[in-house]
Amino acid sequence: MFPAASLLTTLLLALSIAASPVEVRNSPITLPIARKLNVPNGTINLLQRDKARVAAIKGRSFDTLNRRAASDSVPMTVDDTVWAYVAQVGVGSPATTYNLIIDTESSNIWVGAVKPYVQTSTSINTGQEVGVGYGSGAFAGTIYKDTVTLGKGLTITNQSIGVASNTSAFGFGDADGILGLGPISLTMGTLNNSPVGGVPTVTDNLHSQGTISQDVVGISFKPITSLTGTSGELTFGGTDATKYTGSIAYTPLTTTPPALYYWGINQSIAYGTTTILSTTSGIIDSRTALIYIATDAFDKYQSATGATLDAATGLLSVTSDQYSALKNLDFTYDNNTFSLTPNGQIWPRSLNTYLGGSSSAIYLVIHDLGSTSGSGIDFLTGYTFLERFYSVYDATNGRVGFATTKYTNATTN
């Protein structure tokens, strides 16, 4: 017979294994996404648009009496995003295809920005008004319930979807709206006269309808090197092991407000061997271009790199010698470190002129969040980080994960 202590140890180990979150690898449910860049006048208002989005994220109210993200009178406009990834999504039966921007910082799905919503036999007008703010713009409209199709035959029935009441173009080419992939908490208050009600997200309904076994989305991006030609992938219900190397390192969602309402985590940031931001809370956002850190951390980063603010672009600029001396920027949580290489810290030089900058300059993608650490959101990790790593957003287990990819250490900029 086994000693009692051994039996207890075995039982506890078994319970621990049973309680551990299960990662679904190689999910067959994928949706390709294509990058779109908005360069209407030949230049990108990168910092202006990013700053508006950051301000909206930091300033959003989450109290139960004032969660509405867009006023009743706001017309349907969306901030002129510098770039975004767009997926083709079908709505209705037969489906009308809409090009929707992928967004991890919002959770509503809506259409009608360019291509009008087409009602079919599956359309149900709930009469409920909806509005969402995004920074320099917002959309307002009506909630319908309809069939939504993702990729090849991945169908969601009775999905709540916003239909814009104003279908004027919102300055982003052929994008027709947004596919929000954030937590359901970000839909709270988006329904008029319903301050505490939420709207089930696309991934929530995929899970509740049994199409996917876990409420999880994996996202694969690629580094930007040109205005066109880069693609990515969404994986629903699990991850795509062909898109990353090694294993995924997960960390629990933060409990610190207001980051807890987003895909928020706790982590520290170090430049070389110097910690510039002690463990604190922040968020992951696929539609913000740059990487924003608290002012005190930004000042340390600027001092350590020797960078100066460029008047033309508003970005930090370094000389060739300073670039050669750049050290890794390390993002660490739960003893897992993801290093942004020197090349990963600079803006793609092939796109310098689109910023209104010099083609020979070297601009950094790290910028000032505009508030000191301790605010509840002390970093905002944007696309220029996510293009170097595979990211996973796991609502079932309340966690976010990252893994390295073949682009993590690539020299693309």
XYZ file of C-alpha atoms in Angstrom:
413
model
C 0.000 0.000 0.000
C 1.053 3.601 -0.636
C 1.660 5.802 2.404
C -1.122 8.309 3.078
C 1.203 11.203 2.248
C 2.001 9.701 -1.157
C -1.681 9.187 -1.922
C -2.416 12.782 -0.955
C 0.415 14.050 -3.139
C -0.825 12.008 -6.087
C -4.389 13.256 -5.596
C -3.325 16.893 -5.386
C -1.206 16.520 -8.520
C -4.115 14.950 -10.402
C -6.454 17.727 -9.305
C -3.897 20.331 -10.326
C -3.552 18.822 -13.777
C -7.313 18.553 -14.181
C -7.763 22.193 -13.173
C -5.032 23.477 -15.498
C -6.252 25.374 -18.572
C -6.094 23.250 -21.707
C -4.555 24.777 -24.800
C -6.196 23.835 -28.078
C -3.423 23.640 -30.657
C -3.884 23.585 -34.406
C -7.480 24.751 -34.425
C -8.849 24.292 -37.963
C -11.026 27.398 -37.687
C -9.038 30.214 -39.260
C -9.838 33.480 -40.984
C -7.287 35.250 -43.189
C -6.837 38.973 -42.644
C -5.270 41.550 -44.955
C -3.472 44.756 -44.032
C -4.880 48.064 -45.212
C -3.020 51.361 -44.890
C -4.757 54.708 -44.954
C -2.664 57.231 -46.886
C -5.305 59.560 -48.379
C -2.955 62.509 -48.909
C 0.320 60.661 -49.299
C 1.217 60.982 -45.614
C 0.225 59.194 -42.408
C -0.924 61.190 -39.386
C 0.506 58.426 -37.233
C 1.055 60.139 -33.912
C -2.095 62.247 -34.090
C -4.325 59.226 -34.668
C -2.528 57.065 -32.137
C -2.696 59.764 -29.471
C -6.440 60.194 -30.003
C -6.946 56.469 -29.570
C -4.742 56.312 -26.474
C -6.621 59.243 -24.930
C -9.959 57.519 -25.600
C -8.750 54.297 -23.995
C -7.411 56.056 -20.906
C -10.383 58.391 -20.587
C -13.192 55.903 -21.059
C -15.623 55.753 -18.154
C -16.572 52.363 -16.738
C -18.797 53.427 -13.850
C -22.278 51.910 -13.951
C -23.996 55.242 -14.602
C -21.819 56.488 -17.453
C -20.562 53.690 -19.630
C -22.054 54.826 -22.902
C -19.190 55.210 -25.345
C -20.905 57.447 -27.894
C -23.592 60.091 -27.423
C -26.970 59.627 -29.039
C -26.270 62.418 -31.520
C -22.855 61.214 -32.711
C -22.807 60.452 -36.469
C -21.221 57.279 -37.779
C -17.532 58.089 -38.116
C -14.432 56.210 -37.052
C -10.971 57.584 -36.392
C -8.845 57.662 -39.541
C -6.770 54.675 -38.575
C -3.239 54.695 -39.930
C -3.366 50.988 -40.671
C -5.438 48.023 -39.699
C -6.008 44.407 -40.520
C -9.266 43.694 -42.303
C -11.255 40.454 -42.519
C -14.027 39.558 -44.918
C -17.151 38.773 -42.900
C -20.517 37.652 -44.258
C -23.772 38.942 -42.772
C -27.239 37.613 -43.580
C -28.496 34.694 -45.692
C -27.565 34.860 -48.492
C -24.572 36.654 -47.022
C -23.370 40.100 -47.961
C -19.596 40.349 -47.536
C -18.195 43.254 -45.514
C -14.576 44.244 -44.941
C -14.274 44.692 -41.177
C -11.321 46.044 -39.196
C -9.935 43.655 -36.564
C -9.833 45.324 -33.149
C -8.807 43.780 -29.810
C -9.629 46.983 -27.897
C -13.356 46.944 -28.696
C -15.887 44.122 -28.682
C -18.888 45.132 -30.787
C -19.317 44.040 -34.393
C -20.926 46.560 -36.720
C -21.325 47.267 -40.444
C -22.551 50.004 -42.751
C -19.648 52.452 -42.960
C -19.294 52.097 -46.731
C -21.470 49.234 -47.928
C -25.057 49.501 -46.633
C -26.466 46.728 -44.471
C -28.593 44.342 -46.543
C -31.566 42.816 -44.735
C -32.403 39.199 -45.513
C -34.721 36.551 -44.076
C -32.387 36.159 -41.062
C -32.398 39.870 -40.124
C -34.175 40.841 -36.910
C -34.377 44.523 -35.993
C -34.280 44.742 -32.184
C -34.848 48.500 -32.201
C -32.081 48.862 -29.606
C -29.776 51.822 -30.149
C -26.021 51.251 -29.931
C -22.955 53.491 -29.942
C -19.218 52.994 -29.569
C -16.434 55.573 -29.275
C -12.978 54.972 -30.743
C -10.957 58.146 -30.197
C -11.365 60.796 -32.881
C -14.705 59.341 -33.910
C -17.568 57.034 -33.036
C -20.421 55.130 -34.571
C -24.085 55.073 -33.658
C -26.819 52.855 -34.995
C -29.273 50.047 -34.297
C -28.741 46.496 -33.077
C -29.907 43.752 -35.418
C -29.654 40.023 -34.843
C -28.440 38.187 -37.890
C -26.365 35.302 -39.210
C -22.635 36.042 -39.377
C -20.242 33.944 -41.461
C -16.489 33.895 -40.839
C -14.162 32.257 -43.331
C -15.308 29.095 -45.068
C -18.676 28.256 -43.595
C -18.041 29.229 -39.967
C -21.544 30.423 -39.115
C -22.940 32.197 -36.060
C -26.701 32.514 -35.713
C -28.564 35.313 -33.926
C -25.430 37.417 -33.552
C -26.054 40.936 -32.266
C -24.615 43.297 -34.853
C -24.624 47.075 -35.025
C -25.968 48.676 -38.179
C -24.758 52.228 -38.675
C -27.492 54.831 -38.969
C -25.218 57.080 -40.989
C -23.379 55.352 -43.833
C -20.997 58.159 -44.792
C -17.442 56.975 -45.463
C -15.138 57.143 -42.462
C -11.812 57.623 -44.166
C -10.463 54.101 -44.410
C -10.829 52.877 -47.938
C -13.218 49.974 -48.327
C -13.535 49.038 -44.650
C -17.208 48.711 -43.765
C -17.021 48.564 -39.967
C -15.294 46.779 -37.115
C -15.049 43.215 -35.820
C -14.362 43.647 -32.111
C -12.357 40.865 -30.464
C -12.065 42.375 -27.002
C -13.631 41.057 -23.768
C -17.390 41.322 -23.338
C -16.800 44.007 -20.670
C -16.058 46.458 -23.485
C -19.641 46.137 -24.762
C -21.047 47.287 -21.427
C -22.910 50.555 -21.812
C -22.773 50.567 -25.597
C -26.534 49.962 -25.667
C -28.533 53.141 -25.110
C -30.586 53.222 -21.890
C -28.902 50.016 -20.737
C -25.937 51.103 -18.573
C -25.069 47.639 -17.279
C -26.102 45.439 -20.195
C -23.607 43.873 -22.577
C -23.666 42.432 -26.079
C -22.400 38.862 -26.640
C -19.297 39.022 -28.801
C -18.604 36.958 -31.894
C -16.261 34.641 -29.985
C -18.722 34.393 -27.080
C -21.414 33.130 -29.448
C -19.060 30.802 -31.293
C -18.353 29.245 -27.915
C -21.920 29.191 -26.562
C -23.232 27.699 -29.807
C -20.678 24.899 -29.582
C -18.698 25.804 -32.696
C -15.502 26.222 -30.692
C -14.639 24.454 -27.443
C -12.997 27.497 -25.847
C -13.554 31.247 -26.087
C -10.084 31.875 -27.515
C -8.641 33.836 -30.441
C -5.067 33.523 -31.718
C -3.660 36.316 -33.901
C -0.742 36.169 -36.311
C 0.670 39.365 -37.822
C 3.711 40.078 -39.981
C 6.079 43.056 -39.865
C 5.247 46.002 -42.077
C 7.739 46.670 -44.857
C 5.518 48.239 -47.514
C 2.077 49.755 -47.969
C 0.670 46.507 -49.350
C 1.380 42.819 -49.475
C 1.330 41.753 -45.825
C -1.285 39.350 -44.469
C -2.218 37.768 -41.168
C -4.567 35.226 -39.638
C -7.181 34.854 -36.911
C -7.645 31.445 -35.301
C -10.861 30.848 -33.356
C -11.144 28.336 -30.527
C -7.418 27.759 -30.162
C -4.070 28.486 -31.766
C -2.226 27.743 -34.989
C 1.088 26.103 -34.088
C 2.451 26.770 -37.577
C 2.453 30.492 -36.831
C 4.757 30.491 -33.803
C 7.891 28.866 -32.440
C 8.395 27.223 -29.060
C 5.472 27.341 -26.639
C 2.953 29.986 -25.641
C 3.590 31.668 -22.282
C 0.352 32.756 -20.633
C -0.298 35.299 -17.909
C -3.572 36.030 -16.053
C -5.579 39.107 -16.910
C -4.871 41.992 -14.563
C -7.254 42.910 -11.752
C -6.189 46.571 -11.833
C -8.737 49.062 -13.210
C -9.179 50.346 -15.812
C -6.837 47.886 -17.576
C -8.977 44.978 -16.307
C -11.769 45.925 -18.722
C -9.479 45.339 -21.716
C -7.004 42.609 -22.590
C -4.937 43.893 -19.688
C -1.935 42.219 -18.071
C 0.790 42.957 -15.523
C 4.386 43.130 -16.709
C 7.677 44.988 -16.305
C 9.791 46.580 -19.017
C 13.574 46.799 -19.098
C 15.964 48.429 -21.544
C 19.060 46.279 -21.553
C 19.843 45.585 -17.904
C 17.965 48.646 -16.633
C 14.344 48.339 -15.497
C 12.473 51.356 -16.819
C 9.007 50.263 -15.697
C 8.454 48.040 -12.665
C 5.698 45.423 -12.777
C 2.466 47.256 -13.459
C -0.743 47.013 -15.488
C -1.367 47.886 -19.114
C -3.216 46.661 -22.179
C -2.705 44.956 -25.540
C -4.251 46.739 -28.536
C -3.969 45.555 -32.131
C -5.092 48.859 -33.671
C -2.702 51.226 -31.931
C 0.406 51.537 -34.080
C 3.192 52.338 -31.610
C 4.190 51.111 -28.155
C 3.298 53.595 -25.421
C 4.853 53.578 -21.939
C 4.351 55.766 -18.862
C 6.108 59.137 -18.967
C 8.701 58.239 -16.336
C 9.588 55.049 -18.245
C 9.663 56.946 -21.540
C 12.062 59.527 -20.100
C 14.387 56.729 -18.963
C 14.182 55.070 -22.371
C 14.920 58.310 -24.206
C 17.858 59.064 -21.923
C 19.298 55.557 -22.286
C 19.048 55.537 -26.073
C 20.161 59.141 -26.536
C 17.208 59.708 -28.853
C 15.809 63.149 -29.638
C 12.262 64.134 -30.592
C 11.933 64.740 -34.312
C 9.961 67.880 -35.100
C 8.561 66.610 -38.394
C 7.118 63.320 -37.140
C 6.915 63.736 -33.364
C 8.755 60.421 -32.955
C 12.034 59.718 -31.243
C 14.946 59.725 -33.646
C 18.406 58.149 -33.305
C 21.611 58.398 -35.321
C 23.177 55.417 -37.069
C 25.718 55.097 -34.254
C 22.970 55.232 -31.621
C 20.995 52.590 -33.511
C 24.058 50.330 -33.572
C 24.260 50.681 -29.791
C 20.581 49.962 -29.106
C 19.833 47.202 -26.605
C 16.851 44.877 -26.408
C 13.636 46.178 -24.870
C 12.411 43.359 -22.620
C 8.774 42.793 -21.645
C 8.566 40.381 -18.695
C 5.679 38.674 -16.894
C 5.696 35.572 -14.706
C 9.415 35.049 -15.422
C 8.740 35.003 -19.171
C 10.608 37.624 -21.187
C 9.795 38.727 -24.731
C 12.562 40.839 -26.209
C 11.981 43.505 -28.820
C 15.235 43.648 -30.739
C 16.833 46.942 -31.835
C 15.427 46.388 -35.331
C 11.995 45.772 -33.806
C 12.192 49.125 -32.008
C 12.429 51.218 -35.167
C 9.791 52.326 -37.619
C 10.080 50.696 -41.082
C 12.505 52.963 -42.881
C 10.817 52.210 -46.208
C 7.761 54.068 -44.864
C 9.570 57.104 -43.392
C 8.379 59.509 -46.050
C 4.759 58.560 -45.397
C 5.236 60.010 -41.910
C 6.484 63.260 -43.402
C 9.986 62.345 -42.240
C 13.337 61.867 -43.894
C 13.942 58.674 -45.865
C 17.367 58.309 -44.245
C 16.227 58.906 -40.641
C 15.814 56.220 -37.973
C 12.656 56.646 -35.924
C 11.755 54.657 -32.802
C 8.328 53.123 -32.191
C 8.340 53.726 -28.415
C 6.423 56.808 -27.276
C 5.123 58.655 -24.241
C 1.791 57.467 -22.843
C 1.234 60.918 -21.369
C 0.830 59.910 -17.717
C 3.171 58.703 -15.000
C 3.176 55.095 -13.812
C 0.509 54.070 -11.337
C -2.441 55.271 -13.427
C -3.922 51.801 -14.019
C -2.790 51.757 -17.646
C 0.989 52.251 -17.691
C 1.734 50.707 -21.072
C -0.162 50.150 -24.264
C 1.347 47.490 -26.481
C 0.456 48.217 -30.085
C 0.893 46.618 -33.449
C 4.640 47.220 -33.716
C 5.101 44.772 -30.829
C 2.431 42.314 -31.942
C 3.930 41.952 -35.419
C 6.969 40.303 -33.813
C 5.053 37.820 -31.635
C 2.055 35.492 -31.808
C -0.671 36.595 -29.394
C -3.549 34.657 -27.819
C -6.648 36.104 -26.130
C -8.278 33.517 -23.880
C -11.582 34.582 -22.314
C -12.360 31.054 -21.086
C -9.329 30.972 -18.801
C -8.949 34.725 -18.235
C -5.466 35.067 -19.698
C -3.324 36.412 -22.535
C -0.419 34.549 -24.107
C 2.540 35.288 -26.347
C 4.991 33.188 -28.322
C 7.954 33.937 -30.516
C 7.718 33.682 -34.300
C 10.110 33.636 -37.227
C 9.775 37.429 -37.238
C 10.806 37.969 -33.605
C 14.493 38.436 -34.420
C 14.129 39.301 -38.097
C 15.775 42.353 -39.630
C 12.895 43.918 -41.540
C 13.224 47.609 -40.756
